[in-house]
Coordinates of C-alpha atoms and ligand atoms in Angstrom, one line a residue:
M1 CA 11.4 -40.0 -5.3
K2 CA 10.8 -38.2 -8.5
R3 CA 8.1 -38.4 -11.1
L4 CA 8.8 -38.3 -14.7
P5 CA 8.3 -35.0 -16.4
H6 CA 4.9 -34.4 -17.5
G7 CA 4.2 -31.5 -19.8
L8 CA 1.2 -29.5 -19.1
P9 CA -1.6 -30.6 -21.3
S10 CA -1.0 -29.3 -24.8
G11 CA -3.6 -31.2 -26.7
N12 CA -6.6 -29.9 -24.8
P13 CA -9.1 -27.7 -26.7
P14 CA -8.4 -24.0 -26.2
A15 CA -10.0 -22.5 -23.1
A16 CA -13.2 -20.7 -24.0
R17 CA -12.7 -17.0 -24.4
P18 CA -14.8 -15.1 -21.9
R19 CA -17.7 -13.4 -23.4
P20 CA -17.0 -9.8 -22.5
G21 CA -19.6 -7.5 -21.2
F22 CA -19.9 -4.1 -23.0
P23 CA -17.9 -2.0 -22.9
A24 CA -14.9 -4.3 -22.5
R25 CA -11.2 -4.0 -23.1
L26 CA -9.9 -6.9 -25.1
D27 CA -6.2 -6.3 -24.9
T28 CA -5.3 -10.0 -24.5
P29 CA -4.2 -11.5 -27.8
T30 CA -5.2 -15.2 -28.2
A31 CA -1.8 -17.0 -28.3
P32 CA 0.9 -16.9 -25.6
A33 CA 4.4 -16.1 -27.0
A34 CA 5.5 -19.6 -26.1
A35 CA 2.9 -21.1 -28.4
R36 CA 4.7 -19.6 -31.4
P37 CA 7.9 -21.5 -31.8
G38 CA 10.6 -19.6 -33.6
A39 CA 9.2 -16.2 -32.6
P40 CA 12.3 -14.0 -32.3
V41 CA 13.1 -13.4 -28.7
G42 CA 14.6 -10.0 -29.5
K43 CA 11.2 -8.6 -30.7
P44 CA 8.5 -10.7 -29.1
A45 CA 5.0 -9.7 -29.2
L46 CA 3.6 -8.4 -25.9
A47 CA 1.1 -11.2 -25.8
T48 CA -0.9 -12.6 -23.0
R49 CA -3.1 -15.6 -22.9
A50 CA -6.9 -15.2 -23.1
A51 CA -8.3 -17.3 -20.3
P52 CA -11.5 -16.8 -18.4
T53 CA -11.2 -13.9 -16.1
T54 CA -11.9 -14.9 -12.5
T55 CA -10.1 -12.3 -10.4
G56 CA -10.8 -8.7 -9.4
L57 CA -8.2 -7.3 -11.7
G58 CA -10.1 -8.6 -14.7
M59 CA -9.1 -7.6 -18.2
D60 CA -7.6 -4.3 -17.1
S61 CA -4.6 -6.2 -15.6
Q62 CA -2.7 -5.5 -18.8
A63 CA -2.4 -1.8 -17.9
V64 CA -1.3 -2.6 -14.3
R65 CA 1.3 -5.0 -15.7
A66 CA 2.6 -2.5 -18.2
A67 CA 3.1 -0.1 -15.3
M68 CA 5.0 -2.8 -13.5
V69 CA 7.2 -3.3 -16.6
R70 CA 7.9 0.5 -16.8
K71 CA 9.0 0.4 -13.2
L72 CA 11.3 -2.6 -13.9
Q73 CA 12.9 -0.6 -16.7
A74 CA 13.4 2.3 -14.4
Q75 CA 15.1 -0.1 -12.0
G76 CA 17.5 -1.2 -14.8
V77 CA 16.0 -4.2 -16.4
S78 CA 16.5 -3.7 -20.2
H79 CA 16.5 -7.1 -22.0
P80 CA 13.6 -6.9 -24.5
A81 CA 12.6 -10.6 -24.1
V82 CA 12.6 -10.4 -20.4
L83 CA 10.5 -7.3 -20.3
A84 CA 8.1 -8.8 -22.8
A85 CA 7.8 -12.0 -20.7
M86 CA 7.1 -9.9 -17.5
N87 CA 4.5 -8.0 -19.5
A88 CA 2.9 -11.2 -20.8
V89 CA 2.6 -13.3 -17.6
E90 CA -0.4 -12.5 -15.4
R91 CA 1.1 -12.6 -12.0
H92 CA -2.2 -12.0 -10.3
R93 CA -3.3 -15.5 -11.4
F94 CA -0.6 -17.1 -9.2
V95 CA -1.5 -15.5 -5.9
D96 CA -4.4 -16.0 -3.5
S97 CA -7.5 -14.0 -4.3
A98 CA -7.0 -11.9 -1.2
L99 CA -3.6 -10.8 -2.5
V100 CA -4.6 -10.0 -6.1
N101 CA -4.5 -6.3 -5.6
Q102 CA -0.8 -6.5 -4.5
A103 CA 0.2 -8.8 -7.4
Y104 CA 1.9 -6.1 -9.4
E105 CA 3.6 -4.4 -6.5
D106 CA 7.3 -4.9 -6.1
T107 CA 6.9 -7.2 -3.2
S108 CA 7.2 -10.9 -2.5
L109 CA 3.9 -12.5 -1.5
P110 CA 3.1 -15.7 0.5
I111 CA 2.1 -18.7 -1.6
G112 CA 1.4 -21.2 1.2
L113 CA 3.4 -23.7 3.1
G114 CA 5.7 -21.0 4.4
Q115 CA 7.0 -20.2 0.9
K116 CA 6.8 -17.0 -1.2
I117 CA 6.7 -15.8 -4.8
S118 CA 9.7 -13.6 -5.4
K119 CA 9.4 -9.9 -6.1
P120 CA 8.9 -9.1 -9.9
N121 CA 12.1 -7.1 -9.7
V122 CA 14.1 -10.1 -8.5
V123 CA 12.5 -12.5 -11.0
A124 CA 13.3 -10.1 -13.9
R125 CA 16.8 -9.5 -12.6
M126 CA 17.7 -13.2 -12.4
I127 CA 16.2 -14.1 -15.7
E128 CA 18.0 -11.1 -17.3
L129 CA 21.2 -12.5 -15.9
L130 CA 20.4 -15.8 -17.7
C131 CA 19.6 -14.1 -21.0
Q132 CA 22.5 -11.6 -20.8
G133 CA 24.3 -11.2 -24.1
R134 CA 21.8 -13.4 -25.9
T135 CA 19.3 -12.5 -28.6
Q136 CA 18.0 -16.0 -29.2
K137 CA 15.9 -17.9 -26.8
L138 CA 17.6 -20.0 -24.1
G139 CA 17.6 -23.7 -24.8
R140 CA 16.6 -26.0 -21.9
V141 CA 16.3 -24.3 -18.5
L142 CA 16.1 -26.0 -15.1
E143 CA 14.4 -24.1 -12.3
I144 CA 14.8 -25.3 -8.7
G145 CA 11.8 -24.3 -6.6
T146 CA 8.6 -24.1 -8.7
G147 CA 6.6 -22.6 -5.9
C148 CA 3.4 -21.2 -7.4
G149 CA 4.7 -21.6 -10.9
Y150 CA 5.0 -17.9 -11.8
Q151 CA 8.7 -17.8 -12.6
A152 CA 8.3 -21.0 -14.6
A153 CA 5.7 -19.2 -16.7
V154 CA 8.0 -16.2 -17.2
L155 CA 10.9 -18.6 -18.2
S156 CA 8.7 -20.3 -20.7
H157 CA 8.6 -17.2 -22.8
V158 CA 12.4 -16.8 -23.0
S159 CA 13.4 -20.4 -23.4
R160 CA 12.6 -23.4 -25.5
E161 CA 12.0 -25.8 -22.6
V162 CA 11.6 -25.4 -18.9
Y163 CA 12.0 -28.1 -16.3
S164 CA 10.9 -26.9 -12.9
I165 CA 11.3 -29.0 -9.8
E166 CA 9.6 -28.5 -6.4
R167 CA 10.1 -30.4 -3.2
L168 CA 6.7 -29.7 -1.6
R169 CA 4.0 -31.7 -3.1
G170 CA 1.3 -29.2 -2.1
L171 CA 3.1 -26.4 -4.1
H172 CA 3.9 -28.8 -7.0
E173 CA 0.1 -29.5 -7.3
K174 CA -0.7 -25.8 -6.9
A175 CA 1.7 -24.8 -9.7
R176 CA 0.1 -27.4 -11.9
E177 CA -3.3 -25.9 -11.3
N178 CA -2.1 -22.3 -11.7
L179 CA -0.3 -23.1 -15.0
R180 CA -2.9 -25.3 -16.6
P181 CA -5.0 -22.5 -18.2
F182 CA -1.8 -21.0 -19.8
R183 CA -1.3 -24.2 -21.8
L184 CA 2.5 -23.8 -21.9
S185 CA 3.5 -26.9 -23.6
N186 CA 7.2 -26.2 -23.0
V187 CA 6.9 -26.3 -19.2
H188 CA 7.5 -29.6 -17.4
L189 CA 6.8 -29.7 -13.7
L190 CA 8.6 -32.2 -11.5
F191 CA 8.1 -33.3 -7.9
G192 CA 11.4 -34.0 -6.2
D193 CA 14.5 -32.8 -4.5
G194 CA 16.1 -30.2 -6.7
M195 CA 19.4 -30.4 -4.7
V196 CA 20.3 -33.2 -7.1
G197 CA 19.1 -31.3 -10.1
Y198 CA 17.4 -33.3 -12.8
A199 CA 19.9 -35.4 -14.6
Q200 CA 17.5 -36.8 -17.2
G201 CA 17.0 -33.3 -18.7
A202 CA 20.7 -32.3 -18.7
P203 CA 22.7 -30.6 -20.0
Y204 CA 20.9 -27.3 -19.3
A205 CA 21.6 -24.0 -21.0
A206 CA 20.6 -22.2 -17.8
I207 CA 19.8 -23.1 -14.2
I208 CA 18.0 -20.8 -11.8
A209 CA 17.3 -21.5 -8.1
A210 CA 14.5 -19.8 -6.2
A211 CA 15.8 -21.0 -2.8
G212 CA 19.2 -20.4 -1.3
G213 CA 21.6 -22.8 0.4
D214 CA 25.1 -22.4 1.8
V215 CA 26.7 -23.9 -1.3
I216 CA 25.8 -24.4 -4.9
P217 CA 25.3 -28.2 -5.3
Q218 CA 27.9 -29.7 -7.6
A219 CA 25.1 -31.6 -9.4
W220 CA 23.8 -28.2 -10.8
V221 CA 27.2 -27.3 -12.2
D222 CA 27.6 -30.8 -13.6
Q223 CA 24.2 -30.5 -15.3
L224 CA 25.0 -27.1 -16.9
V225 CA 26.2 -27.2 -20.5
V226 CA 29.6 -25.7 -21.3
G227 CA 28.8 -22.0 -22.1
G228 CA 25.8 -22.2 -19.8
R229 CA 25.0 -20.0 -16.8
L230 CA 23.6 -20.7 -13.4
V231 CA 22.0 -18.1 -11.1
A232 CA 21.3 -18.9 -7.4
P233 CA 21.0 -17.2 -4.1
T234 CA 23.7 -18.5 -1.8
V235 CA 24.7 -17.7 1.7
N236 CA 28.4 -16.6 2.0
A237 CA 30.9 -17.1 4.8
A238 CA 29.7 -13.9 6.4
G239 CA 26.1 -15.3 6.6
R240 CA 24.8 -13.0 4.0
Q241 CA 22.7 -14.3 1.1
N242 CA 23.8 -13.0 -2.3
L243 CA 23.0 -13.8 -5.9
V244 CA 25.7 -15.9 -7.3
V245 CA 26.3 -16.4 -11.0
I246 CA 28.3 -19.4 -12.3
D247 CA 29.5 -19.4 -15.9
K248 CA 30.7 -22.8 -17.0
T249 CA 33.5 -22.6 -19.6
A250 CA 35.6 -25.1 -21.4
T251 CA 38.4 -24.4 -19.0
G252 CA 36.5 -24.2 -15.7
V253 CA 33.9 -22.3 -13.8
L254 CA 33.7 -18.6 -13.3
R255 CA 31.9 -17.4 -10.1
S256 CA 30.6 -13.9 -9.5
E257 CA 28.9 -12.7 -6.3
L258 CA 26.3 -10.0 -6.8
E259 CA 23.8 -8.1 -4.7
A260 CA 22.1 -9.3 -1.4
V261 CA 18.8 -11.1 -1.7
H262 CA 16.3 -12.7 0.6
F263 CA 15.2 -16.1 -0.6
V264 CA 13.6 -19.0 1.3
P265 CA 16.1 -21.7 2.3
L266 CA 17.0 -24.5 -0.1
K267 CA 16.1 -27.7 1.7
S268 CA 16.9 -31.3 0.9
G269 CA 14.3 -34.1 0.6
I270 CA 10.7 -33.9 -0.3
A271 CA 7.6 -33.2 1.9
Ligands
SAH1 N1 9.9 -19.5 -8.4 C1 8.9 -19.6 -7.4 C2 9.4 -19.2 -6.0 C3 9.1 -20.2 -5.0 S1 9.9 -20.0 -3.4 C4 7.6 -18.9 -7.8 O1 7.6 -18.2 -8.8 O2 6.6 -18.9 -7.0 C5 11.1 -21.2 -3.5 C6 10.6 -22.6 -3.6 O3 11.8 -23.5 -3.5 C7 9.7 -23.1 -2.5 O4 8.5 -23.5 -3.0 C8 10.5 -24.3 -1.8 O5 9.6 -25.3 -1.4 C9 11.3 -24.7 -3.0 N2 12.5 -25.5 -2.6 C10 13.4 -25.4 -1.6 N3 14.3 -26.3 -1.6 C11 14.1 -27.1 -2.7 C12 14.7 -28.2 -3.2 N4 15.7 -28.8 -2.7 N5 14.1 -28.8 -4.4 C13 13.0 -28.2 -5.0 N6 12.4 -27.1 -4.5 C14 12.9 -26.6 -3.3

């Protein structure tokens, strides 16, 4: 059973800016990049939202995030829009308070119900694969496996519209809570089985899966636009999970198998 897409509230009054103590670092511009339609993706502002600060990292998280982005660059991530998005999204707001201090380390972290938020490096790598060769924002993107909502937030900065589907109700609700303060009006969270994609939003310019099965569901390929790209972890015949890239062309589908990854399993049904 699926629910219709419901955008995160966009008409709400802006969250009150925290009144900083003194001295304070105010390095968080007021509007997220996604709130400025038409902003060129090639040269996006390194903007973050200004929402009340409730975690230990406080307003200095920008410096920690900038260090994470420098590390991503050293690891080979180079697309300007992807780096800007990784710089903008406050990953520490998507993890439990006990894990906040690890939020910007290159590690996956538990998000409850046996699932995990992917490493920043893997998030950036996969989104860079989607953006490869493009200087404009992606059109509509489908994400399978919302989890805590972090990757959906990153995607919202590099695409016009994000549909993100999660099969575990608890995580779907958690993502909604996590994303609410960001007021990303172009993110639509869906509760349902992503194995069948989300036909109502098709065709997608890009599809990204955060969970890996043995095969890539045909529905995903069907829902990809001609010229679109899909990136998904997939277990091969040797039992190894690799990143797989599918490019849909007018004459067929091109498949490339890339490096090994370790994603949670893609499961069918809802729970
Ligand atoms: N992108 C997420 C990563 C979450 S881990 C983040 O940023 O946090 C992968 C998620 O995929 C899990 O939450 C898991 O429940 C979900 N998942 C697995 N199979 C699925 C399916 N068939 N449909 C939708 N979600 C699925």
